[in-house]
Coordinates of C-alpha atoms in Angstrom, one line a residue:
Chain A
M1 CA 83.3 67.9 125.7
K2 CA 82.9 69.9 128.9
R3 CA 81.5 73.4 128.8
S4 CA 84.8 75.1 129.8
N5 CA 86.6 73.2 127.0
R6 CA 83.9 74.0 124.5
L7 CA 84.1 77.7 125.3
V8 CA 87.8 77.8 124.4
A9 CA 87.3 75.8 121.2
L10 CA 84.3 77.9 120.1
T11 CA 85.9 81.2 120.9
N12 CA 89.0 80.2 118.9
F13 CA 86.8 79.2 116.0
F14 CA 84.9 82.5 115.9
I15 CA 88.0 84.7 116.2
E16 CA 89.7 82.7 113.4
N17 CA 86.6 82.6 111.1
P18 CA 84.6 85.9 111.2
W19 CA 81.5 86.0 109.1
E20 CA 81.5 82.2 108.5
H21 CA 78.0 80.9 108.9
K22 CA 77.7 77.6 110.7
Q23 CA 74.6 75.6 111.6
L24 CA 74.3 74.5 115.2
P25 CA 74.4 70.7 114.4
H26 CA 78.0 71.3 113.1
F27 CA 79.1 72.3 116.6
V28 CA 76.9 69.6 118.2
K29 CA 78.7 66.9 116.3
L30 CA 82.2 68.5 116.5
L31 CA 82.1 69.1 120.3
N32 CA 80.0 66.0 121.1
T33 CA 77.2 67.7 123.0
T34 CA 73.6 68.9 122.7
K35 CA 72.0 71.7 120.8
A36 CA 70.8 73.3 124.1
S37 CA 74.3 73.3 125.5
I38 CA 75.8 74.9 122.4
S39 CA 73.1 77.5 122.5
E40 CA 74.0 78.4 126.0
D41 CA 77.7 78.5 125.1
L42 CA 76.9 80.9 122.3
D43 CA 75.0 83.2 124.7
I44 CA 78.1 83.3 127.0
I45 CA 80.5 84.1 124.1
D46 CA 78.1 86.7 122.6
S47 CA 77.9 88.5 125.9
V48 CA 81.6 88.6 126.5
F49 CA 82.3 89.8 122.9
Q50 CA 79.7 92.5 123.3
N51 CA 81.1 93.6 126.7
E52 CA 84.6 93.7 125.4
G53 CA 83.6 95.7 122.3
L54 CA 84.7 93.0 119.9
G55 CA 81.5 92.5 118.0
Y56 CA 78.7 90.0 118.4
L57 CA 77.3 86.6 117.4
K58 CA 74.6 86.9 114.8
R59 CA 72.1 84.0 115.1
A60 CA 69.3 82.9 112.9
T61 CA 66.6 80.4 113.7
G62 CA 64.6 78.1 111.5
A63 CA 65.8 75.7 108.7
A64 CA 68.7 77.9 107.6
G65 CA 69.4 78.7 111.2
G66 CA 72.9 79.0 112.6
V67 CA 75.5 81.4 113.8
K68 CA 78.2 83.7 112.6
Y69 CA 80.6 86.1 114.3
I70 CA 80.4 89.7 113.2
P71 CA 83.7 91.4 114.4
E72 CA 82.8 95.0 115.1
F73 CA 85.0 97.2 117.2
S74 CA 82.8 99.5 119.4
R75 CA 83.0 103.2 118.4
G76 CA 84.8 103.9 121.7
K77 CA 87.5 101.2 121.0
S78 CA 88.1 102.5 117.4
E79 CA 88.4 106.1 118.6
K80 CA 90.8 105.2 121.4
F81 CA 93.0 103.4 118.9
I82 CA 92.9 106.3 116.4
E83 CA 93.9 108.7 119.2
E84 CA 97.0 106.5 120.0
L85 CA 97.9 106.5 116.3
R86 CA 97.5 110.2 116.1
Q87 CA 99.9 110.8 119.0
M88 CA 102.5 108.4 117.6
L89 CA 102.4 110.2 114.3
E90 CA 103.0 113.6 115.9
D91 CA 106.5 112.5 117.0
P92 CA 108.9 115.0 115.3
V93 CA 111.6 112.3 114.6
R94 CA 109.2 111.1 111.9
I95 CA 110.0 114.1 109.7
L96 CA 111.8 113.1 106.5
P97 CA 113.5 115.3 103.9
G98 CA 110.9 116.9 101.7
G99 CA 108.3 117.1 104.5
Y100 CA 107.3 113.4 104.3
L101 CA 106.4 111.4 107.4
Y102 CA 108.1 108.1 108.3
M103 CA 105.2 105.6 108.9
S104 CA 107.0 102.3 107.9
D105 CA 107.3 101.2 111.6
I106 CA 103.5 101.4 112.0
L107 CA 102.8 99.8 108.7
G108 CA 105.4 97.1 109.5
D109 CA 103.8 96.1 112.8
P110 CA 101.3 93.3 112.2
K111 CA 99.4 94.1 115.4
K112 CA 98.9 97.8 114.4
T113 CA 98.0 96.9 110.8
R114 CA 95.5 94.4 112.2
E115 CA 93.9 97.0 114.5
I116 CA 93.7 99.5 111.6
G117 CA 92.0 96.8 109.5
R118 CA 89.6 96.0 112.3
V119 CA 88.6 99.7 112.5
F120 CA 87.8 99.9 108.8
A121 CA 86.1 96.5 108.7
S122 CA 83.9 97.6 111.6
A123 CA 82.9 100.8 109.7
F124 CA 82.2 98.9 106.5
S125 CA 80.8 95.7 107.9
M126 CA 77.2 96.2 106.6
L127 CA 78.2 97.2 103.0
E128 CA 78.3 93.6 101.7
I129 CA 81.8 94.0 100.4
D130 CA 82.9 91.1 98.1
V131 CA 86.6 92.1 97.7
V132 CA 89.2 94.5 99.1
V133 CA 91.3 96.3 96.5
T134 CA 94.6 98.1 97.1
V135 CA 97.6 99.2 95.1
A136 CA 101.1 98.0 95.7
T137 CA 102.9 98.4 98.0
K138 CA 102.3 100.0 101.4
G139 CA 98.5 99.6 101.5
I140 CA 98.8 95.8 101.2
P141 CA 99.0 94.8 104.9
L142 CA 96.1 97.1 105.6
A143 CA 94.0 95.6 102.8
Y144 CA 94.7 92.0 104.1
A145 CA 93.8 93.1 107.6
V146 CA 90.5 94.6 106.5
A147 CA 89.8 91.5 104.3
S148 CA 90.5 89.1 107.1
F149 CA 87.8 90.7 109.3
L150 CA 85.3 90.8 106.4
N151 CA 86.2 87.3 105.3
V152 CA 86.7 88.3 101.6
P153 CA 89.7 88.1 99.3
V154 CA 92.2 90.9 98.4
V155 CA 93.1 92.0 94.9
I156 CA 96.3 94.0 94.4
V157 CA 96.5 96.6 91.6
R158 CA 100.0 96.8 90.3
R159 CA 102.0 99.6 88.6
D160 CA 103.9 97.1 86.5
P161 CA 102.3 94.1 84.7
K162 CA 103.7 90.8 85.7
V163 CA 104.0 88.0 83.2
T164 CA 102.8 85.5 85.7
E165 CA 99.3 86.6 85.9
G166 CA 97.8 86.2 82.4
S167 CA 95.9 88.8 80.4
S168 CA 95.1 92.1 82.1
V169 CA 93.3 95.4 81.9
S170 CA 95.4 98.6 82.3
I171 CA 94.7 102.3 82.5
N172 CA 96.7 105.5 82.6
Y173 CA 96.2 108.2 85.2
V174 CA 97.8 111.4 86.3
S175 CA 99.4 111.2 89.7
G176 CA 98.2 114.2 91.8
S177 CA 101.6 114.9 93.5
S178 CA 104.0 114.3 90.6
R179 CA 101.7 115.4 87.8
R180 CA 103.1 112.5 85.8
I181 CA 101.2 110.0 83.7
Q182 CA 101.4 106.6 85.4
S183 CA 99.7 103.3 84.7
M184 CA 97.9 100.7 86.7
V185 CA 97.1 97.1 85.8
L186 CA 94.8 94.4 87.1
P187 CA 94.8 90.8 85.8
K188 CA 91.4 90.0 84.1
R189 CA 91.2 86.8 86.1
S190 CA 91.5 88.5 89.5
L191 CA 88.1 90.3 89.8
Q192 CA 84.6 89.2 88.8
E193 CA 82.3 91.6 86.9
G194 CA 80.0 93.7 89.1
A195 CA 81.7 93.0 92.5
N196 CA 81.2 95.2 95.5
V197 CA 84.6 96.5 96.4
C198 CA 86.3 98.4 99.1
I199 CA 89.4 100.4 98.3
I200 CA 92.1 100.6 101.0
D201 CA 95.3 102.6 100.9
D202 CA 97.8 103.9 103.4
F203 CA 98.0 107.6 102.3
M204 CA 96.0 110.0 100.2
K205 CA 97.0 113.5 99.1
A206 CA 95.0 114.9 96.2
G207 CA 93.6 111.4 95.5
G208 CA 95.1 110.8 92.0
T209 CA 96.0 107.2 92.8
I210 CA 92.6 106.4 94.2
T211 CA 90.9 108.0 91.2
G212 CA 93.1 105.8 89.0
M213 CA 91.9 102.7 91.0
I214 CA 88.2 103.8 90.6
N215 CA 88.7 104.2 86.8
L216 CA 90.4 100.8 86.6
L217 CA 87.6 99.2 88.6
A218 CA 85.0 100.7 86.4
E219 CA 86.4 98.5 83.6
F220 CA 85.3 95.6 85.7
N221 CA 81.9 97.2 86.4
A222 CA 82.7 97.1 90.0
N223 CA 80.7 99.0 92.6
V224 CA 83.1 101.0 94.9
K225 CA 81.1 100.8 98.1
A226 CA 83.8 102.3 100.4
I227 CA 87.2 103.9 100.4
G228 CA 89.4 103.8 103.4
V229 CA 92.8 105.6 103.9
L230 CA 94.9 105.5 107.0
A231 CA 96.2 109.0 106.6
E232 CA 95.1 111.9 104.4
A233 CA 97.3 115.0 103.9
D234 CA 95.6 118.3 104.3
D235 CA 97.0 120.2 101.3
E236 CA 95.4 123.5 100.5
E237 CA 97.3 124.0 97.3
E238 CA 95.6 121.1 95.6
E239 CA 92.0 120.3 95.2
R240 CA 91.0 116.9 96.3
V241 CA 89.6 114.8 93.5
V242 CA 88.1 112.0 95.7
E243 CA 85.3 113.1 98.0
D244 CA 83.6 110.1 99.6
Y245 CA 86.2 108.3 101.7
T246 CA 87.0 107.5 105.3
S247 CA 90.3 108.6 106.8
L248 CA 91.6 107.7 110.3
V249 CA 94.1 110.6 110.7
K250 CA 94.7 113.8 108.9
I251 CA 98.3 115.2 108.6
S252 CA 97.6 118.9 108.7
N253 CA 101.0 120.5 108.9
V254 CA 104.6 119.3 108.7
D255 CA 107.0 122.1 109.7
I256 CA 110.5 121.0 108.9
K257 CA 112.3 124.1 110.3
Q258 CA 110.4 124.0 113.6
K259 CA 110.4 120.2 113.7
H260 CA 106.7 120.2 114.4
I261 CA 104.0 117.9 113.0
E262 CA 100.3 118.5 113.5
V263 CA 98.2 115.4 113.1
N264 CA 94.4 115.6 113.6
S265 CA 91.7 113.0 113.6
G266 CA 90.4 112.0 110.2
N267 CA 86.8 112.1 109.1
F268 CA 86.2 108.7 110.7
S269 CA 86.0 110.5 114.1
T270 CA 84.8 113.9 113.0
G271 CA 82.1 112.3 110.8
G272 CA 82.8 114.8 108.0
Chain B
M1 CA 84.0 87.6 136.4
K2 CA 82.7 84.0 136.1
R3 CA 84.9 81.2 134.9
S4 CA 82.9 80.7 131.6
N5 CA 83.2 84.4 130.8
R6 CA 86.9 84.5 131.8
L7 CA 87.7 81.6 129.4
V8 CA 86.2 83.5 126.5
A9 CA 88.1 86.7 127.3
L10 CA 91.4 84.8 127.9
T11 CA 91.2 82.7 124.8
N12 CA 90.6 85.8 122.7
F13 CA 93.6 87.5 124.4
F14 CA 95.9 84.7 123.7
I15 CA 94.8 84.2 120.0
E16 CA 95.2 87.9 119.4
N17 CA 98.5 88.3 121.2
P18 CA 100.8 85.3 120.6
W19 CA 104.2 85.4 122.4
E20 CA 103.1 88.2 124.6
H21 CA 104.3 87.6 128.1
K22 CA 101.9 88.6 130.9
Q23 CA 102.2 88.1 134.6
L24 CA 99.3 86.4 136.4
P25 CA 98.4 89.5 138.5
H26 CA 97.6 91.3 135.2
F27 CA 94.8 88.9 134.6
V28 CA 93.7 88.7 138.2
K29 CA 93.1 92.4 138.2
L30 CA 91.6 92.6 134.7
L31 CA 89.2 89.8 135.3
N32 CA 88.5 90.5 138.9
T33 CA 89.3 87.0 140.3
T34 CA 92.0 85.1 142.2
K35 CA 95.4 83.8 141.1
A36 CA 94.3 80.2 141.8
S37 CA 91.3 80.6 139.5
I38 CA 93.3 82.1 136.7
S39 CA 95.8 79.3 137.1
E40 CA 93.0 76.8 136.6
D41 CA 91.7 78.7 133.6
L42 CA 95.1 78.6 132.0
D43 CA 95.2 74.8 132.5
I44 CA 91.9 74.4 130.6
I45 CA 93.0 76.7 127.8
D46 CA 96.3 75.0 127.5
S47 CA 94.8 71.5 127.2
V48 CA 92.3 72.6 124.5
F49 CA 95.0 74.3 122.5
Q50 CA 97.2 71.2 122.7
N51 CA 94.3 68.9 121.8
E52 CA 93.4 71.0 118.8
G53 CA 97.0 71.2 117.6
L54 CA 97.0 75.0 118.0
G55 CA 100.1 75.3 120.3
Y56 CA 100.4 75.7 124.0
L57 CA 100.6 78.1 126.9
K58 CA 104.2 78.5 128.2
R59 CA 104.2 79.2 131.9
A60 CA 107.0 80.3 134.2
T61 CA 106.9 80.4 137.9
G62 CA 108.8 82.7 140.3
A63 CA 109.4 86.4 140.4
A64 CA 109.3 86.8 136.6
G65 CA 106.5 84.3 136.4
G66 CA 103.7 84.5 133.9
V67 CA 102.3 83.1 130.8
K68 CA 102.5 83.4 127.0
Y69 CA 100.8 81.6 124.1
I70 CA 103.1 79.8 121.7
P71 CA 101.1 79.2 118.5
E72 CA 102.5 76.0 117.0
F73 CA 100.6 74.0 114.5
S74 CA 101.0 70.3 115.1
R75 CA 103.0 68.5 112.4
G76 CA 99.9 66.7 111.4
K77 CA 97.8 69.9 111.0
S78 CA 100.6 71.5 108.9
E79 CA 101.0 68.5 106.6
K80 CA 97.2 68.2 106.1
F81 CA 97.1 71.9 105.1
I82 CA 100.1 71.5 102.7
E83 CA 98.4 68.5 101.0
E84 CA 95.3 70.6 100.4
L85 CA 97.5 73.3 98.9
R86 CA 99.3 70.8 96.7
Q87 CA 96.0 69.5 95.3
M88 CA 94.7 73.0 94.6
L89 CA 97.9 73.8 92.7
E90 CA 97.6 70.7 90.5
D91 CA 94.5 72.1 88.8
P92 CA 95.4 72.5 85.1
V93 CA 93.3 75.8 84.7
R94 CA 96.2 77.4 86.6
I95 CA 98.6 77.0 83.6
L96 CA 99.4 80.5 82.2
P97 CA 101.3 81.3 78.9
G98 CA 105.0 80.6 79.4
G99 CA 104.4 77.7 81.8
Y100 CA 103.8 80.0 84.8
L101 CA 101.2 79.0 87.4
Y102 CA 98.4 81.2 88.5
M103 CA 98.6 81.5 92.3
S104 CA 97.0 84.9 93.0
D105 CA 93.7 83.4 94.2
I106 CA 95.6 81.6 97.0
L107 CA 97.8 84.6 97.8
G108 CA 94.8 86.8 97.8
D109 CA 92.9 84.7 100.3
P110 CA 93.6 86.1 103.8
K111 CA 92.6 82.7 105.4
K112 CA 95.0 80.8 103.2
T113 CA 97.9 83.2 103.7
R114 CA 97.2 83.1 107.4
E115 CA 97.5 79.3 107.4
I116 CA 100.7 79.4 105.3
G117 CA 102.1 81.9 107.8
R118 CA 101.1 79.6 110.7
V119 CA 102.9 76.7 109.2
F120 CA 106.2 78.7 108.8
A121 CA 105.9 80.4 112.2
S122 CA 105.4 76.9 113.8
A123 CA 108.5 75.6 112.0
F124 CA 110.6 78.7 113.0
S125 CA 109.1 79.3 116.4
M126 CA 112.3 78.4 118.4
L127 CA 114.7 80.5 116.3
E128 CA 114.3 83.7 118.2
I129 CA 113.4 85.7 115.0
D130 CA 113.4 89.5 115.5
V131 CA 112.0 90.5 112.1
V132 CA 110.5 88.9 109.0
V133 CA 111.9 90.2 105.7
T134 CA 110.3 89.9 102.3
V135 CA 110.6 91.6 98.9
A136 CA 107.7 93.4 97.2
T137 CA 105.0 92.3 96.2
K138 CA 103.6 88.8 96.3
G139 CA 105.4 87.6 99.4
I140 CA 104.1 90.5 101.5
P141 CA 100.8 88.8 102.9
L142 CA 102.8 85.7 103.7
A143 CA 105.4 87.7 105.6
Y144 CA 102.7 89.5 107.6
A145 CA 101.1 86.2 108.5
V146 CA 104.3 84.7 109.7
A147 CA 105.2 87.8 111.6
S148 CA 101.8 88.0 113.3
F149 CA 102.3 84.5 114.7
L150 CA 105.8 85.3 115.8
N151 CA 104.8 88.7 117.2
V152 CA 107.6 90.5 115.3
P153 CA 107.6 93.3 112.7
V154 CA 107.9 93.0 108.9
V155 CA 110.4 94.8 106.7
I156 CA 109.8 95.0 103.0
V157 CA 112.7 95.1 100.6
R158 CA 111.8 97.2 97.5
R159 CA 113.0 97.1 93.9
D160 CA 112.5 100.9 93.6
P161 CA 113.6 103.4 96.2
K162 CA 110.8 105.5 97.6
V163 CA 111.5 109.1 98.6
T164 CA 109.3 108.8 101.6
E165 CA 111.5 106.5 103.6
G166 CA 114.7 108.4 104.1
S167 CA 118.3 107.2 103.4
S168 CA 118.7 103.6 102.3
V169 CA 121.1 100.9 101.4
S170 CA 120.9 99.3 98.0
I171 CA 122.6 96.4 96.2
N172 CA 122.6 95.0 92.6
Y173 CA 122.0 91.3 91.9
V174 CA 121.5 89.0 89.0
S175 CA 118.0 87.6 88.6
G176 CA 118.2 83.9 88.1
S177 CA 115.4 83.6 85.6
S178 CA 115.9 86.7 83.5
R179 CA 119.7 87.0 83.9
R180 CA 119.3 90.7 84.2
I181 CA 120.9 93.0 86.7
Q182 CA 118.3 94.3 89.2
S183 CA 118.5 96.3 92.4
M184 CA 117.1 96.0 95.8
V185 CA 116.8 98.7 98.5
L186 CA 116.1 98.8 102.2
P187 CA 115.7 102.0 104.2
K188 CA 118.5 102.4 106.8
R189 CA 116.0 103.1 109.5
S190 CA 114.0 99.9 108.9
L191 CA 116.3 97.3 110.3
Q192 CA 118.6 97.3 113.4
E193 CA 122.1 96.0 113.1
G194 CA 122.6 92.3 114.0
A195 CA 118.9 91.3 114.0
N196 CA 117.8 87.7 113.6
V197 CA 115.8 87.6 110.5
C198 CA 113.6 85.2 108.6
I199 CA 113.2 85.6 104.9
I200 CA 109.8 84.8 103.4
D201 CA 108.8 84.7 99.7
D202 CA 106.1 83.2 97.6
F203 CA 108.2 81.5 94.9
M204 CA 111.8 80.4 94.3
K205 CA 113.3 79.2 91.1
A206 CA 117.1 79.4 91.0
G207 CA 117.1 81.6 94.1
G208 CA 118.6 84.8 92.7
T209 CA 116.1 87.1 94.5
I210 CA 116.7 85.4 97.8
T211 CA 120.5 85.6 97.3
G212 CA 120.0 89.3 96.7
M213 CA 118.1 89.6 99.9
I214 CA 120.8 87.7 101.8
N215 CA 123.5 90.1 100.4
L216 CA 121.4 93.2 101.2
L217 CA 120.8 91.9 104.8
A218 CA 124.6 91.3 105.2
E219 CA 125.0 95.1 104.9
F220 CA 122.9 95.3 108.1
N221 CA 124.9 92.5 109.8
A222 CA 121.7 90.5 110.0
N223 CA 121.7 86.8 110.9
V224 CA 119.5 85.0 108.4
K225 CA 118.1 82.3 110.7
A226 CA 115.5 80.8 108.3
I227 CA 114.2 81.1 104.7
G228 CA 110.7 80.1 103.9
V229 CA 109.2 79.9 100.4
L230 CA 105.6 78.8 99.6
A231 CA 106.6 77.1 96.3
E232 CA 109.9 76.2 94.7
A233 CA 110.2 75.3 91.1
D234 CA 112.1 72.2 90.2
D235 CA 114.2 73.3 87.3
E236 CA 117.0 71.0 86.2
E237 CA 118.5 73.5 83.8
E238 CA 119.5 75.9 86.5
E239 CA 121.6 75.3 89.6
R240 CA 120.0 76.4 92.8
V241 CA 122.1 79.1 94.5
V242 CA 120.3 79.0 97.8
E243 CA 120.6 75.7 99.8
D244 CA 119.2 76.1 103.2
Y245 CA 115.5 76.9 102.9
T246 CA 112.1 75.5 103.7
S247 CA 109.5 75.0 101.0
L248 CA 105.9 73.9 101.4
V249 CA 105.4 72.7 97.8
K250 CA 107.6 71.9 94.8
I251 CA 106.3 72.5 91.3
S252 CA 108.0 69.7 89.4
N253 CA 106.5 69.8 85.9
V254 CA 104.2 72.1 84.0
D255 CA 103.3 70.5 80.7
I256 CA 101.5 73.2 78.6
K257 CA 100.6 70.9 75.7
Q258 CA 99.2 68.1 77.8
K259 CA 97.7 70.6 80.3
H260 CA 99.2 68.7 83.2
I261 CA 100.9 70.1 86.3
E262 CA 102.8 68.0 88.8
V263 CA 103.1 69.4 92.3
N264 CA 104.9 67.6 95.0
S265 CA 105.4 68.3 98.7
G266 CA 108.2 70.6 99.4
N267 CA 111.1 69.9 101.8
F268 CA 109.0 70.9 104.8
S269 CA 107.3 67.5 104.5
T270 CA 110.1 65.4 103.1
G271 CA 112.6 66.8 105.5
G272 CA 115.2 67.3 102.8

């Protein structure tokens, strides 16, 4: 295959298969060329990916040598995207009765959820995550987006046990906002003991739901390596029970009477 | 930018942005080259995409001229993938109490859900779908995968109204398997009147849930252009209430005593 055709085929492979380790002979055979040519192709792809802020190709030499694509948004690209999100969320038409904020349009847009996932996956890429965990329902698209960039599976904690998933572990927890006792359940079969997990959710107020997930995951001896939330609410009345997390935006003030919303950058950008 | 670098950048753009129409001058400026060179680049990318069964670049000449990537799995690629799925599902360790089948590993794998989405999106690509609709919870990753290839948003029908989504429309329906009256709800704000929709779900038995969705969507005057289910159950005791749908696999027989599962191709492959 000619270089120009190989570059298209290889670029497609890397974008579709992040973190998948392949040895060079695999591509030599597939694309009917030489190792030297593939090596030059990889140099070109790596340099474009790096220039565009899309990550890089990680190469290893020797017997176990090969290549994999590490998709890492550059810091600048992540912050530019977060700033766009922040501005979108400040639109006063988003105010709902009760001071809630309408976000379903953003969470329903596969391109936006993919970009949100890319930002978290870039931030967590060196943590050796084995599985992404979320709780039904709104965090699900974000969890899949993160997982697709980390090349790991997703496990969904449910609030209602489903008969179709076999035996399961459940816990009770107190929801921060409603102060009610709720339950969470995870099928035994869905998570291996001692896995490195990353928790993803769309929204965090006091953090009761995420604390519930942490407690449930402790039953599986999981290591919670990272927690990512799209939006946190800045609520001075309630003490936050989760401390170590990454948020993209912080909803600081929703003034229903004045129809004004104040959205700031989350601790992803401020580093706090 | 040199041709080899342009090919990497353009391939990445098309894979990440299916169905997005761009005029050639956009790329001429972005990649600092000439219209003739971009045109040749597009020929190369189009030919590789077609040879690999990944779809094609659709080009239009004249004042509104430009290019967009139509991601269409070739028939052969789709059927090969469905056959792999079928074999995975026949593994007897999947049998759960009650004759249910464990599928959460497949639905939890972002690569598999993406491929399932690609198969449906390829089959429905000419139907001018405006939005993909699913019902919480298990169909959600499939719906996002289909939507990402069609470049349209996802709307999630819920079984419980959430206070954070504003006013909503709800209906009651009879679940085919449990014969109980259940309800479904969709926020008013989430779907425009008269939209062309595609319904996606993971599993269909008699079709009660999908009929519920059809009835709910009728309240929004939506046109249901396609219905896609990953697996249908072949149940001779119950009459199917939904007729016009596309299934990838058909679970024909789950024999708990003999630990045997029979999974056949769905009507995607058999054309019925």
